PDB file of C-alpha atoms in Angstrom:
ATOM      1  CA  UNK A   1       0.988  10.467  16.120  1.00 47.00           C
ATOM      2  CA  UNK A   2      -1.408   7.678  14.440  1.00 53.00           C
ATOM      3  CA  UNK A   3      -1.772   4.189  16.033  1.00 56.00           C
ATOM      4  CA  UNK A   4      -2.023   1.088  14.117  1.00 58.00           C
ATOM      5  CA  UNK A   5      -2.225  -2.269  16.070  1.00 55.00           C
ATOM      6  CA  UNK A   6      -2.190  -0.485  19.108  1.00 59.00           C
ATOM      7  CA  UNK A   7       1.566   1.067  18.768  1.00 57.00           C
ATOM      8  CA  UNK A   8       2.320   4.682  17.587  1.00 56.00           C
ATOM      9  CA  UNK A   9       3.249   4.557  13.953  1.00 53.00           C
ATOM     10  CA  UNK A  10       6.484   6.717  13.849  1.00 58.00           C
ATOM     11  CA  UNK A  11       7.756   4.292  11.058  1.00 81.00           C
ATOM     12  CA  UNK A  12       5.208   1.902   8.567  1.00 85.00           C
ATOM     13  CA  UNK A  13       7.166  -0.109   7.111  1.00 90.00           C
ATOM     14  CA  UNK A  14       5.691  -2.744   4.238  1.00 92.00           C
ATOM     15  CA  UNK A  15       6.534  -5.412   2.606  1.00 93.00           C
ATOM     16  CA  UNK A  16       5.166  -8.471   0.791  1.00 94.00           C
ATOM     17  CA  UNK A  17       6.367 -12.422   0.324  1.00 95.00           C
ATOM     18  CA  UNK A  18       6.282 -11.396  -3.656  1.00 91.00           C
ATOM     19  CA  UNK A  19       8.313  -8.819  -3.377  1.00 88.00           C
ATOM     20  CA  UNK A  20      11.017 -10.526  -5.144  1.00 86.00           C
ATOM     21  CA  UNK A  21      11.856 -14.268  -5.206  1.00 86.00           C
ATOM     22  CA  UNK A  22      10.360 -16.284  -2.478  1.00 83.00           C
ATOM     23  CA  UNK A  23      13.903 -16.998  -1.073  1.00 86.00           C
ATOM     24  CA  UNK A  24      15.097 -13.297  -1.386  1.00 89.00           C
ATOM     25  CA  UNK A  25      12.073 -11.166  -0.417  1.00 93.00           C
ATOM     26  CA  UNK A  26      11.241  -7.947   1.779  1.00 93.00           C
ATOM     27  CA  UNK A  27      10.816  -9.734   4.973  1.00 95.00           C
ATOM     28  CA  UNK A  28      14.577 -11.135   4.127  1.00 95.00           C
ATOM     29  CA  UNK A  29      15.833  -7.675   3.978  1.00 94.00           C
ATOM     30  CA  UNK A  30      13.884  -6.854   6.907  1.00 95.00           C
ATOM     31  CA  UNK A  31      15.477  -9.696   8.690  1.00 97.00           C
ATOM     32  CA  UNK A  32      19.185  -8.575   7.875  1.00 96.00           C
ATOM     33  CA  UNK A  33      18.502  -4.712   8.979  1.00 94.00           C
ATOM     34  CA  UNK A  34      17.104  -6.340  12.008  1.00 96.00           C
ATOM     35  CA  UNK A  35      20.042  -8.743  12.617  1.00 96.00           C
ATOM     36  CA  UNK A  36      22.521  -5.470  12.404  1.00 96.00           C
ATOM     37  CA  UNK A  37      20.179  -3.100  14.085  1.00 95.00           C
ATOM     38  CA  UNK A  38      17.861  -5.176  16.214  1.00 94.00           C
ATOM     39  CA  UNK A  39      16.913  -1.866  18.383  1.00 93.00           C
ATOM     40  CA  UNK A  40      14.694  -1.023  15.970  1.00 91.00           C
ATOM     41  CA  UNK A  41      12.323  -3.958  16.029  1.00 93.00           C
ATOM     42  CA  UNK A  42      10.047  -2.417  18.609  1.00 90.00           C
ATOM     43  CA  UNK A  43      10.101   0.748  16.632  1.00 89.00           C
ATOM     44  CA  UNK A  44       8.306  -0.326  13.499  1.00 90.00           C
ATOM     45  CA  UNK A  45       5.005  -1.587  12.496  1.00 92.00           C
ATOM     46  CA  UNK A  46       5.678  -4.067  10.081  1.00 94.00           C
ATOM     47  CA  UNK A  47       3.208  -4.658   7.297  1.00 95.00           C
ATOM     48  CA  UNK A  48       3.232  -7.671   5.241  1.00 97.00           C
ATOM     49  CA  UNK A  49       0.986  -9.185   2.469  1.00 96.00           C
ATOM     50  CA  UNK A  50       1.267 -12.727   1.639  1.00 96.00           C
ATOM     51  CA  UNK A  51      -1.259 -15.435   0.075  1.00 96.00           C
ATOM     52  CA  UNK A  52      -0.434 -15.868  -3.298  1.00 95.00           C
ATOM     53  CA  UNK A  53       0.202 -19.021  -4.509  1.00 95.00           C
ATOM     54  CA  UNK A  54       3.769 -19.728  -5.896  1.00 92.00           C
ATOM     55  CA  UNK A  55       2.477 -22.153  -8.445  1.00 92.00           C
ATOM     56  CA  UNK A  56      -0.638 -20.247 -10.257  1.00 93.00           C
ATOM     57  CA  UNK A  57       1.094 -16.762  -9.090  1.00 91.00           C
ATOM     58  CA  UNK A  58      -3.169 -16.421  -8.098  1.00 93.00           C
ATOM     59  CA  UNK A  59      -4.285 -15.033  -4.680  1.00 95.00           C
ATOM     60  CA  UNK A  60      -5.246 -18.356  -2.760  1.00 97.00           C
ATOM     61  CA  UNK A  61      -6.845 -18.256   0.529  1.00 97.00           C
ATOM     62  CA  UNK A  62      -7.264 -22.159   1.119  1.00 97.00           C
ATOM     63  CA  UNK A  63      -6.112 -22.917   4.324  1.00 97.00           C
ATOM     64  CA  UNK A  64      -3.479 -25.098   2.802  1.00 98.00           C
ATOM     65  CA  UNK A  65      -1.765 -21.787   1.070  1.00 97.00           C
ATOM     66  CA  UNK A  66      -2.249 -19.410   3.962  1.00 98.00           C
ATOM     67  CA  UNK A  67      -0.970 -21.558   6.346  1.00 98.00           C
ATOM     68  CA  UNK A  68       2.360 -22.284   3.427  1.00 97.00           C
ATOM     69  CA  UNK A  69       2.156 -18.152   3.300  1.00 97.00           C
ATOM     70  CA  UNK A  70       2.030 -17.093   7.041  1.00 98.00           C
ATOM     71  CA  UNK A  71       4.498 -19.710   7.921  1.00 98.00           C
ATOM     72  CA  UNK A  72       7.225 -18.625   5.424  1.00 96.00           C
ATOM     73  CA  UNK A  73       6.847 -14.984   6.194  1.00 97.00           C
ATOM     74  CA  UNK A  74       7.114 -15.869  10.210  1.00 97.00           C
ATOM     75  CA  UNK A  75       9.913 -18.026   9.586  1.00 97.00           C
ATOM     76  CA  UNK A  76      12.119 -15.223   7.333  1.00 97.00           C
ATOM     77  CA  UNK A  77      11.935 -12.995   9.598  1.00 97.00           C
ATOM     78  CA  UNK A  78      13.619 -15.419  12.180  1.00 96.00           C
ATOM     79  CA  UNK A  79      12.134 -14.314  14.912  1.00 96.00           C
ATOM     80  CA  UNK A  80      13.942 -10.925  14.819  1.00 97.00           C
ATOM     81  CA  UNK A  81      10.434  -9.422  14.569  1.00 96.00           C
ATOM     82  CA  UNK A  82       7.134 -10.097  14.853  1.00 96.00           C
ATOM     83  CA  UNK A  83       4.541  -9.214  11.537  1.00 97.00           C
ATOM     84  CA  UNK A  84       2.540  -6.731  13.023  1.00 96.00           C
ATOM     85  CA  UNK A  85      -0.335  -7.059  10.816  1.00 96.00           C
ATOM     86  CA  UNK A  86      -0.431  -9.637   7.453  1.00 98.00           C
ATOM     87  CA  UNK A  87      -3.122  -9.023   4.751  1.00 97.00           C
ATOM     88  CA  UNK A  88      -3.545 -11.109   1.283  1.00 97.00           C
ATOM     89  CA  UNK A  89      -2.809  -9.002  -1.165  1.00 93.00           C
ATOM     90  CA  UNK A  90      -6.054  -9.010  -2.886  1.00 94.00           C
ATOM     91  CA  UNK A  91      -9.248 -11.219  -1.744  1.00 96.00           C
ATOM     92  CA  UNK A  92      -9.697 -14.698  -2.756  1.00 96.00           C
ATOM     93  CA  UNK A  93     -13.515 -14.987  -4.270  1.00 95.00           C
ATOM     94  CA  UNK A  94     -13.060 -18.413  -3.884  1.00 96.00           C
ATOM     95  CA  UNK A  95     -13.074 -18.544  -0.466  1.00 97.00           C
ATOM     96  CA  UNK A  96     -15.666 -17.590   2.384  1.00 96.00           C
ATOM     97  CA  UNK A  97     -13.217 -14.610   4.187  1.00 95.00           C
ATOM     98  CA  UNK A  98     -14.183 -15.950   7.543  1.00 97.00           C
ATOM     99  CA  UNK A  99     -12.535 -19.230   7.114  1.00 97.00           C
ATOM    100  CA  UNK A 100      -9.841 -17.704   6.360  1.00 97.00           C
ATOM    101  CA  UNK A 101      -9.455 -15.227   9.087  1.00 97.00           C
ATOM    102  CA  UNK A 102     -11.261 -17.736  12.032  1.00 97.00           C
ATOM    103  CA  UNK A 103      -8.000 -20.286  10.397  1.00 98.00           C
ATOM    104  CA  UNK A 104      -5.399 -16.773  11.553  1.00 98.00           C
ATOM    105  CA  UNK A 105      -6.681 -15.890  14.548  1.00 97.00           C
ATOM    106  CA  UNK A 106      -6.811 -19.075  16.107  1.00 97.00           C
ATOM    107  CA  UNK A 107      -3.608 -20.842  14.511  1.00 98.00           C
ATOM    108  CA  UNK A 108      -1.991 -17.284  14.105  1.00 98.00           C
ATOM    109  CA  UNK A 109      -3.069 -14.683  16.204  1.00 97.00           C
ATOM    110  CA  UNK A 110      -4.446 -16.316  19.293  1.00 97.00           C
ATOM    111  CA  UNK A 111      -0.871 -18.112  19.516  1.00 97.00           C
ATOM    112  CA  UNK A 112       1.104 -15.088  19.001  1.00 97.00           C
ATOM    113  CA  UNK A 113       2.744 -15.805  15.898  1.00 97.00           C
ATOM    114  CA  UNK A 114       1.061 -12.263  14.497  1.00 97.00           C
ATOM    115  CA  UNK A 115      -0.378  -9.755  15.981  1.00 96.00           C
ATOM    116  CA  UNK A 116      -3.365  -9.078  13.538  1.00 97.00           C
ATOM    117  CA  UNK A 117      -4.885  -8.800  10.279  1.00 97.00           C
ATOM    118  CA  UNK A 118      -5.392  -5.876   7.411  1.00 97.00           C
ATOM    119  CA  UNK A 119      -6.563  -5.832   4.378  1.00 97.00           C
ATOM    120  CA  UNK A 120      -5.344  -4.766   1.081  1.00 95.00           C
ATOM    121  CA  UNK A 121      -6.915  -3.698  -2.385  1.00 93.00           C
ATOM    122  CA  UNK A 122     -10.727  -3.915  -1.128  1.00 96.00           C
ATOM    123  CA  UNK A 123     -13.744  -2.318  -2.316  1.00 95.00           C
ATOM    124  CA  UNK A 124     -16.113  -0.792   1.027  1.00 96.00           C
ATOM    125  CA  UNK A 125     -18.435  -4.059   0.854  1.00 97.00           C
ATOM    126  CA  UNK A 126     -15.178  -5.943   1.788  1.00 97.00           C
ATOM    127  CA  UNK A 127     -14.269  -3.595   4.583  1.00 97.00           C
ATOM    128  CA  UNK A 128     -18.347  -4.206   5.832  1.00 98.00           C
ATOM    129  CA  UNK A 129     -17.807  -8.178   5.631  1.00 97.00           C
ATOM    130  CA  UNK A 130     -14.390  -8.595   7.602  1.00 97.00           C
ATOM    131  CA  UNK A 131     -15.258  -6.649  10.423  1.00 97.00           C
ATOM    132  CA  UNK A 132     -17.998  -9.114  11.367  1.00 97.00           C
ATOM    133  CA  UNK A 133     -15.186 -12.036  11.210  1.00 96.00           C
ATOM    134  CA  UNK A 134     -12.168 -10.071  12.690  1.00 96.00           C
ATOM    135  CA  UNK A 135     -10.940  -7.140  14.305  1.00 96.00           C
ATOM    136  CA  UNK A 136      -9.270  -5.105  11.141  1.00 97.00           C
ATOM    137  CA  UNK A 137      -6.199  -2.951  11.753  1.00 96.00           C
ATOM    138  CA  UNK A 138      -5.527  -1.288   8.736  1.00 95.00           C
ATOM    139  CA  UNK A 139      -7.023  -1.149   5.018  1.00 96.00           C
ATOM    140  CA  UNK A 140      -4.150  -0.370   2.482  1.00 94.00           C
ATOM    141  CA  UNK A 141      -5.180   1.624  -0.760  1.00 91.00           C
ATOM    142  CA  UNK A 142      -3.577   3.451  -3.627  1.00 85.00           C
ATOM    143  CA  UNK A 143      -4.624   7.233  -2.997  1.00 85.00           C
ATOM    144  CA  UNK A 144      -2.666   9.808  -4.333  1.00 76.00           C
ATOM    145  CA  UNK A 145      -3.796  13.386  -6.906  1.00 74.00           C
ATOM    146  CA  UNK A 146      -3.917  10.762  -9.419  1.00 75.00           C
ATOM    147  CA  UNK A 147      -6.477   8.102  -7.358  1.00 78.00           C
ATOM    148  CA  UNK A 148      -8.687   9.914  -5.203  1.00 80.00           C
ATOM    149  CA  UNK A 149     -11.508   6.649  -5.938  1.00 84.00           C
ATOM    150  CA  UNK A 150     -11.047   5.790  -2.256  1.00 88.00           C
ATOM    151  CA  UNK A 151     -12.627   9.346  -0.721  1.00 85.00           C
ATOM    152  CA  UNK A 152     -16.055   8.321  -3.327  1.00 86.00           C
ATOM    153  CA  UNK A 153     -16.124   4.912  -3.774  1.00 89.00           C
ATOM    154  CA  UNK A 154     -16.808   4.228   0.021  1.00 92.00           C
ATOM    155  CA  UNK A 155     -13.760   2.467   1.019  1.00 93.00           C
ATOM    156  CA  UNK A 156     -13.008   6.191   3.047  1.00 91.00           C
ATOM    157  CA  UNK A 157     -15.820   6.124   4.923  1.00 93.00           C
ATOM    158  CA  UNK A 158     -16.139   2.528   5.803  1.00 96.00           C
ATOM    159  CA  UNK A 159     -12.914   2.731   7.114  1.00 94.00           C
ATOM    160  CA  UNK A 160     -13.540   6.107   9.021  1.00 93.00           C
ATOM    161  CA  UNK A 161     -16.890   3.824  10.328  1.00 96.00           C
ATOM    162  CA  UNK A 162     -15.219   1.443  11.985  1.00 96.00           C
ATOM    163  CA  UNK A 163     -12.116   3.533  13.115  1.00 94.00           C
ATOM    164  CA  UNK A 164      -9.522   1.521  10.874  1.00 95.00           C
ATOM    165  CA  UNK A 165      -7.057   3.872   9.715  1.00 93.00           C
ATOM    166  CA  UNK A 166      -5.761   3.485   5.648  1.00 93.00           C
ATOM    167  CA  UNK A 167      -2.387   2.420   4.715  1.00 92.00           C
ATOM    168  CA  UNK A 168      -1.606   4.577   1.404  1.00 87.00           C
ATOM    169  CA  UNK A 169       0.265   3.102  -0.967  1.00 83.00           C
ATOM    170  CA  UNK A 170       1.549   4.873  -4.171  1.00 77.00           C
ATOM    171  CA  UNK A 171       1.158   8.228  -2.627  1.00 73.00           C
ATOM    172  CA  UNK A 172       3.547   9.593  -5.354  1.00 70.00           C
ATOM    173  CA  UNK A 173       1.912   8.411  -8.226  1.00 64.00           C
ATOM    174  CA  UNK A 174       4.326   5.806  -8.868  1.00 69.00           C
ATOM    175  CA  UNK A 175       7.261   8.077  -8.959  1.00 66.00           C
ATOM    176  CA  UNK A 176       5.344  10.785 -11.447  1.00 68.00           C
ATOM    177  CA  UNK A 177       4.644  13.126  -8.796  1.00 66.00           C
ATOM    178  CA  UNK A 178       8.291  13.614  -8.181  1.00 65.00           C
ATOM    179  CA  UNK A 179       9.037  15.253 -11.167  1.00 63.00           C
ATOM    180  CA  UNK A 180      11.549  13.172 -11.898  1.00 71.00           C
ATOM    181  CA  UNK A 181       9.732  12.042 -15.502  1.00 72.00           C
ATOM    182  CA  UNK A 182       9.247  14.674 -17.665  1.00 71.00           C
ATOM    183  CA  UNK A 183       8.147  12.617 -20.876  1.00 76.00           C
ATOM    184  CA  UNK A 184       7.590   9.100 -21.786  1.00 75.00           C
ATOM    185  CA  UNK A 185      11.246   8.165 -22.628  1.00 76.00           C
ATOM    186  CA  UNK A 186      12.336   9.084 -19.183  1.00 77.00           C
ATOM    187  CA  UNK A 187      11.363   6.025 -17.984  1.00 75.00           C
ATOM    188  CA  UNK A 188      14.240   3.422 -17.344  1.00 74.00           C
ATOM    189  CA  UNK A 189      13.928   0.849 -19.996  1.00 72.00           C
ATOM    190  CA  UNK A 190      13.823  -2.099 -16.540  1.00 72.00           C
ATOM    191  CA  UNK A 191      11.118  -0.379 -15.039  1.00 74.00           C
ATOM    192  CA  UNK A 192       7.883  -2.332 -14.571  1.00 72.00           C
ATOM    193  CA  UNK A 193       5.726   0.598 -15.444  1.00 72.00           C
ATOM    194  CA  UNK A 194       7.023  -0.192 -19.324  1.00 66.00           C
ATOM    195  CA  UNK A 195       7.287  -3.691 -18.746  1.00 60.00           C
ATOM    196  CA  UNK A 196       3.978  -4.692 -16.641  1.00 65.00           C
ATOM    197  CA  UNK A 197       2.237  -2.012 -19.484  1.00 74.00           C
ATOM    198  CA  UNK A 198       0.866   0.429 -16.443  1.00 77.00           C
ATOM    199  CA  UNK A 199      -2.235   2.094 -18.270  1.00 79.00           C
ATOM    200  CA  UNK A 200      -1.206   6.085 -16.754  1.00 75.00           C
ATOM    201  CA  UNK A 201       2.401   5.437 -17.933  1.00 77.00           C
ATOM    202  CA  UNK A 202       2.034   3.888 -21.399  1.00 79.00           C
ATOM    203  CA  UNK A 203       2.595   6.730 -24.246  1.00 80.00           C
ATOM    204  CA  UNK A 204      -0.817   7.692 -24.865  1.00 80.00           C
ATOM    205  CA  UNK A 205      -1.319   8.678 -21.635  1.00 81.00           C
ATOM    206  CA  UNK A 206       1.822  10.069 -20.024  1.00 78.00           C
ATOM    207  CA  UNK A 207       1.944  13.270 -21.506  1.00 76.00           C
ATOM    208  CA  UNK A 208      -2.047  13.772 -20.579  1.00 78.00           C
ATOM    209  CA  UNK A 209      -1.013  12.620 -17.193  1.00 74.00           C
ATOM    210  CA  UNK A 210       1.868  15.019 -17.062  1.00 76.00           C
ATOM    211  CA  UNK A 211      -0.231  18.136 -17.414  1.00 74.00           C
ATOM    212  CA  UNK A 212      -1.572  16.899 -13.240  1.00 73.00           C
ATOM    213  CA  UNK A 213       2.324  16.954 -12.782  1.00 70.00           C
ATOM    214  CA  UNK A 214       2.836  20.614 -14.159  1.00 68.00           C
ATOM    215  CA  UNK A 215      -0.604  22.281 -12.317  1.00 65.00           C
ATOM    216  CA  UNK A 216       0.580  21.304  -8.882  1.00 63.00           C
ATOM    217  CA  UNK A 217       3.984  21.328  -9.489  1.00 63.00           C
ATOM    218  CA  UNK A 218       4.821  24.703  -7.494  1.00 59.00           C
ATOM    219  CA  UNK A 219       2.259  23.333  -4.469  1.00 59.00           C
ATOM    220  CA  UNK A 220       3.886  19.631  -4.674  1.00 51.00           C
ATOM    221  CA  UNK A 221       6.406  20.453  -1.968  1.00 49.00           C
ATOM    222  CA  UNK A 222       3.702  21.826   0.541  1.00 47.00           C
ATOM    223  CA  UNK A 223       1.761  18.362   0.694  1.00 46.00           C
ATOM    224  CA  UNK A 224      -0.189  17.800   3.343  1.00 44.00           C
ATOM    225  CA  UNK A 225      -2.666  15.208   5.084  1.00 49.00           C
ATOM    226  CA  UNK A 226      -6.126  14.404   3.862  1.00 48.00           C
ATOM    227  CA  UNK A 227      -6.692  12.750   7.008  1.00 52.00           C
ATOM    228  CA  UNK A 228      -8.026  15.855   9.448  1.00 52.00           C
ATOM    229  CA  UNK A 229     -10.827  16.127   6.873  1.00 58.00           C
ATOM    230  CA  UNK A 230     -14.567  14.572   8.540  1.00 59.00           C
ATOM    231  CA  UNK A 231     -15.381  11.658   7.447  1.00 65.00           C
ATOM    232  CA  UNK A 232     -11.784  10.797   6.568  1.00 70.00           C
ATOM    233  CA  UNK A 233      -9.811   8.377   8.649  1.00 78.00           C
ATOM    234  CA  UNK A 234      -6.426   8.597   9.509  1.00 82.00           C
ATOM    235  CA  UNK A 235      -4.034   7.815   6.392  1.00 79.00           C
ATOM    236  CA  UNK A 236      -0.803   6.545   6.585  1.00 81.00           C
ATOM    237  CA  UNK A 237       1.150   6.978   3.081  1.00 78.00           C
ATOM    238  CA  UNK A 238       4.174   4.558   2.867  1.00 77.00           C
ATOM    239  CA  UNK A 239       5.859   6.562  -0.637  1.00 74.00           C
ATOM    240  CA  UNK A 240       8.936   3.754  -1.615  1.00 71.00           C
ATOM    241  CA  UNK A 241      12.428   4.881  -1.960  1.00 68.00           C
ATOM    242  CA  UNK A 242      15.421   3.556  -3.223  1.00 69.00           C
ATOM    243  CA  UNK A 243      17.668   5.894  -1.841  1.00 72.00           C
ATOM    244  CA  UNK A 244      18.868   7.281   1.816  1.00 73.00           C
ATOM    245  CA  UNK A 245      18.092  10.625   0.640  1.00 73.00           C
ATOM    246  CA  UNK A 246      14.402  10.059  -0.756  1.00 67.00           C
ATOM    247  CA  UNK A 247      13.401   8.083   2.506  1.00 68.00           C
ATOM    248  CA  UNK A 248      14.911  11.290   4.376  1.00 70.00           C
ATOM    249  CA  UNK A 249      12.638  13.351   2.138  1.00 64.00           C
ATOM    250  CA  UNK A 250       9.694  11.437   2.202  1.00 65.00           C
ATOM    251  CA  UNK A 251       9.619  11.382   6.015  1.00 64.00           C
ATOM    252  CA  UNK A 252       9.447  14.909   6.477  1.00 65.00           C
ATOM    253  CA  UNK A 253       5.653  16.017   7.742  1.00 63.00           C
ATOM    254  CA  UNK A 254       4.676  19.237   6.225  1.00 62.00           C
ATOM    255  CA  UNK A 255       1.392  20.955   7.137  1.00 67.00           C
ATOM    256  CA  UNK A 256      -0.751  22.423   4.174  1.00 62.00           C
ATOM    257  CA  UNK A 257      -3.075  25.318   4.793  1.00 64.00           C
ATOM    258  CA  UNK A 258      -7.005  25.042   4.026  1.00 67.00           C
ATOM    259  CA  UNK A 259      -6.130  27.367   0.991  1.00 72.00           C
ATOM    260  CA  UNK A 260      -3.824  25.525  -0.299  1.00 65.00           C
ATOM    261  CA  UNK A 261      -5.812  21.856  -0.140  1.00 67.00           C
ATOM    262  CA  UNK A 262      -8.486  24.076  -1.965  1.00 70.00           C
ATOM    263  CA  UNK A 263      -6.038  25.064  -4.486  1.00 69.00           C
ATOM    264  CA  UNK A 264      -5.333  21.370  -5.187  1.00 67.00           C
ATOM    265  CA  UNK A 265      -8.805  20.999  -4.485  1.00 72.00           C
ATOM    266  CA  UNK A 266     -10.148  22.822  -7.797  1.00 73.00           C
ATOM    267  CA  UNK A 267      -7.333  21.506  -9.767  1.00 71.00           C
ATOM    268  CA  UNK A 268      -8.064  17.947  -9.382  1.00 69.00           C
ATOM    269  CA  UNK A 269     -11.980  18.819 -10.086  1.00 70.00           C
ATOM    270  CA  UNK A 270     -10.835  19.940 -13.505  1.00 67.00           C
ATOM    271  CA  UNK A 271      -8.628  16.746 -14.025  1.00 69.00           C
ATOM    272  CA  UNK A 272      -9.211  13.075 -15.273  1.00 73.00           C
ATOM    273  CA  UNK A 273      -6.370  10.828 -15.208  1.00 71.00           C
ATOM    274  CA  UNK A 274      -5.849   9.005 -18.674  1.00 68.00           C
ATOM    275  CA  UNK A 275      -5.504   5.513 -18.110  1.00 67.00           C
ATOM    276  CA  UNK A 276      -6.291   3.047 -15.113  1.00 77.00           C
ATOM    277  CA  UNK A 277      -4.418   2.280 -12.117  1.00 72.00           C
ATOM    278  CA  UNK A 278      -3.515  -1.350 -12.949  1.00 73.00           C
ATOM    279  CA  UNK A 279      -2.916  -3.651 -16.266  1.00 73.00           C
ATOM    280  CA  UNK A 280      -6.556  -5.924 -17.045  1.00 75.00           C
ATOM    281  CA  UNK A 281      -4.645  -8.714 -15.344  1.00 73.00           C
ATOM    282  CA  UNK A 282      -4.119  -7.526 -12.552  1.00 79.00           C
ATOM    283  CA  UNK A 283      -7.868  -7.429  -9.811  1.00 79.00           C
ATOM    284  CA  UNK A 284      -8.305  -4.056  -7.865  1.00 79.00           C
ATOM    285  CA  UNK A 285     -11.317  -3.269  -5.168  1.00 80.00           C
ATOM    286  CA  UNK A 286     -11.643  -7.131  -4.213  1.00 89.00           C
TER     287      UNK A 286
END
């Protein structure tokens, strides 16, 4: 079984302080699982991304706004559970990253508020930075058949460098992997692929997307891990559910055979996703 910050990672769970309203967010659902099943606190490795400011709705890594951040997460969760590792969601240019982690570990860390820092949404010269500043426990990443730019674009092997294993987010494709979405109108009318105008899942793109969706449709079931490859580090996907029965599903561990990662292999060789991962807006590989 993988470790991240020093525990076995039977269950990743993750979560963010934007997840919803301020007042209503992940860690405040966390907090009321943990208030009815509080057995279970030792059991996960919690997650959480923070740092964005609630006025600009901007990543903000002043010491003013991470201390606001890390103190609101800490005091949701009321003490039920301690965040395992916290992360801003994306990096703040405007701020040198080692005041910003020397202002965690001493006021954070050190005191035992948190046990550590990741990082989330970083491009490899990132990864190269932090490590001088801090001791990194986990780099989450979109990777799934659709975004394979982690395994060229260095982020992989930086991680695999320093032994830091990769939080995966997205492993699914957002839900298009599942076969649940057959064409464009099969998207709920609320969803915020329509409404945040996702590149891959505007009309244009989703039926060129789709054809991905069809070629490894038969080996879809038969997933497996990319992390046994060299020069890979261990990857940890964290596919969201918002059902009993798709967590149940998505927690099953499946081995695929060499042939059979080949088979995907050659397919994905063959394939360009139409479309990028994220609206303009929104920064990727901080």
């Amino acid at each position: 079984m993988p470790e991240v910050a020093g525990k076995e990672v039977g269950t990743c769970w993750n979560g963010g302080e934007n997840y919803g309203a301020l007042d209503y967010n992940s860690l405040v659902l966390v907090e009321q699982y943990l208030e009815k099943y509080p057995e279970y606190a030792d059991k996960i490795v919690l997650n959480i991304k923070g740092g964005v400011n609630p006025d600009t709705h901007q990543i903000d890594a002043s010491a003013e706004n991470t201390r606001r951040s890390l103190d609101n997460c800490i005091a949701q969760l009321k003490g039920r559970k301690k965040i395992d590792m916290f992360e801003f969601a994306r990096r703040d240019p405007a701020v040198p990253m080692q005041e910003t982690f020397d202002l965690i570990e001493k006021e954070y860390v050190q005191t035992g508020k948190i046990e550590g820092i990741a990082l989330s949404e970083v491009r490899a010269e990132t990864i190269h930075e932090a490590v001088k500043y801090t001791k990194v426990l986990a780099v989450e990443a979109e990777i799934s058949l659709f975004t394979t730019d982690i395994l060229e674009n260095g982020v992989a092997a930086a991680c695999a460098q320093y032994g830091i294993p990769i939080i995966a987010y997205s492993p699914i494709g957002r839900g298009m992997l599942t076969g649940q979405f057959k064409k464009f109108d099969d998207l709920p009318q609320d969803s915020l692929l329509r409404s945040f105008d996702f590149p891959r899942f505007q009309r244009e793109n989703f039926e060129k997307n789709m054809q991905l969706v069809e070629k490894v449709e038969d080996i879809a079931q038969r997933k497996g891990s990319l992390s046994r490859r060299p020069g890979v580090p261990t990857i940890i996907p964290i596919p969201g559910a918002t059902t009993a029965e798709r967590v149940e599903e998505n927690s099953k561990l499946i081995e695929i055979t060499d042939e059979e990662m080949q088979e995907i292999d050659d397919i994905l060789v063959k394939f360009t996703p139409a479309g990028e991962r994220y609206p303009r807006a929104i920064p990727v590989n901080t």
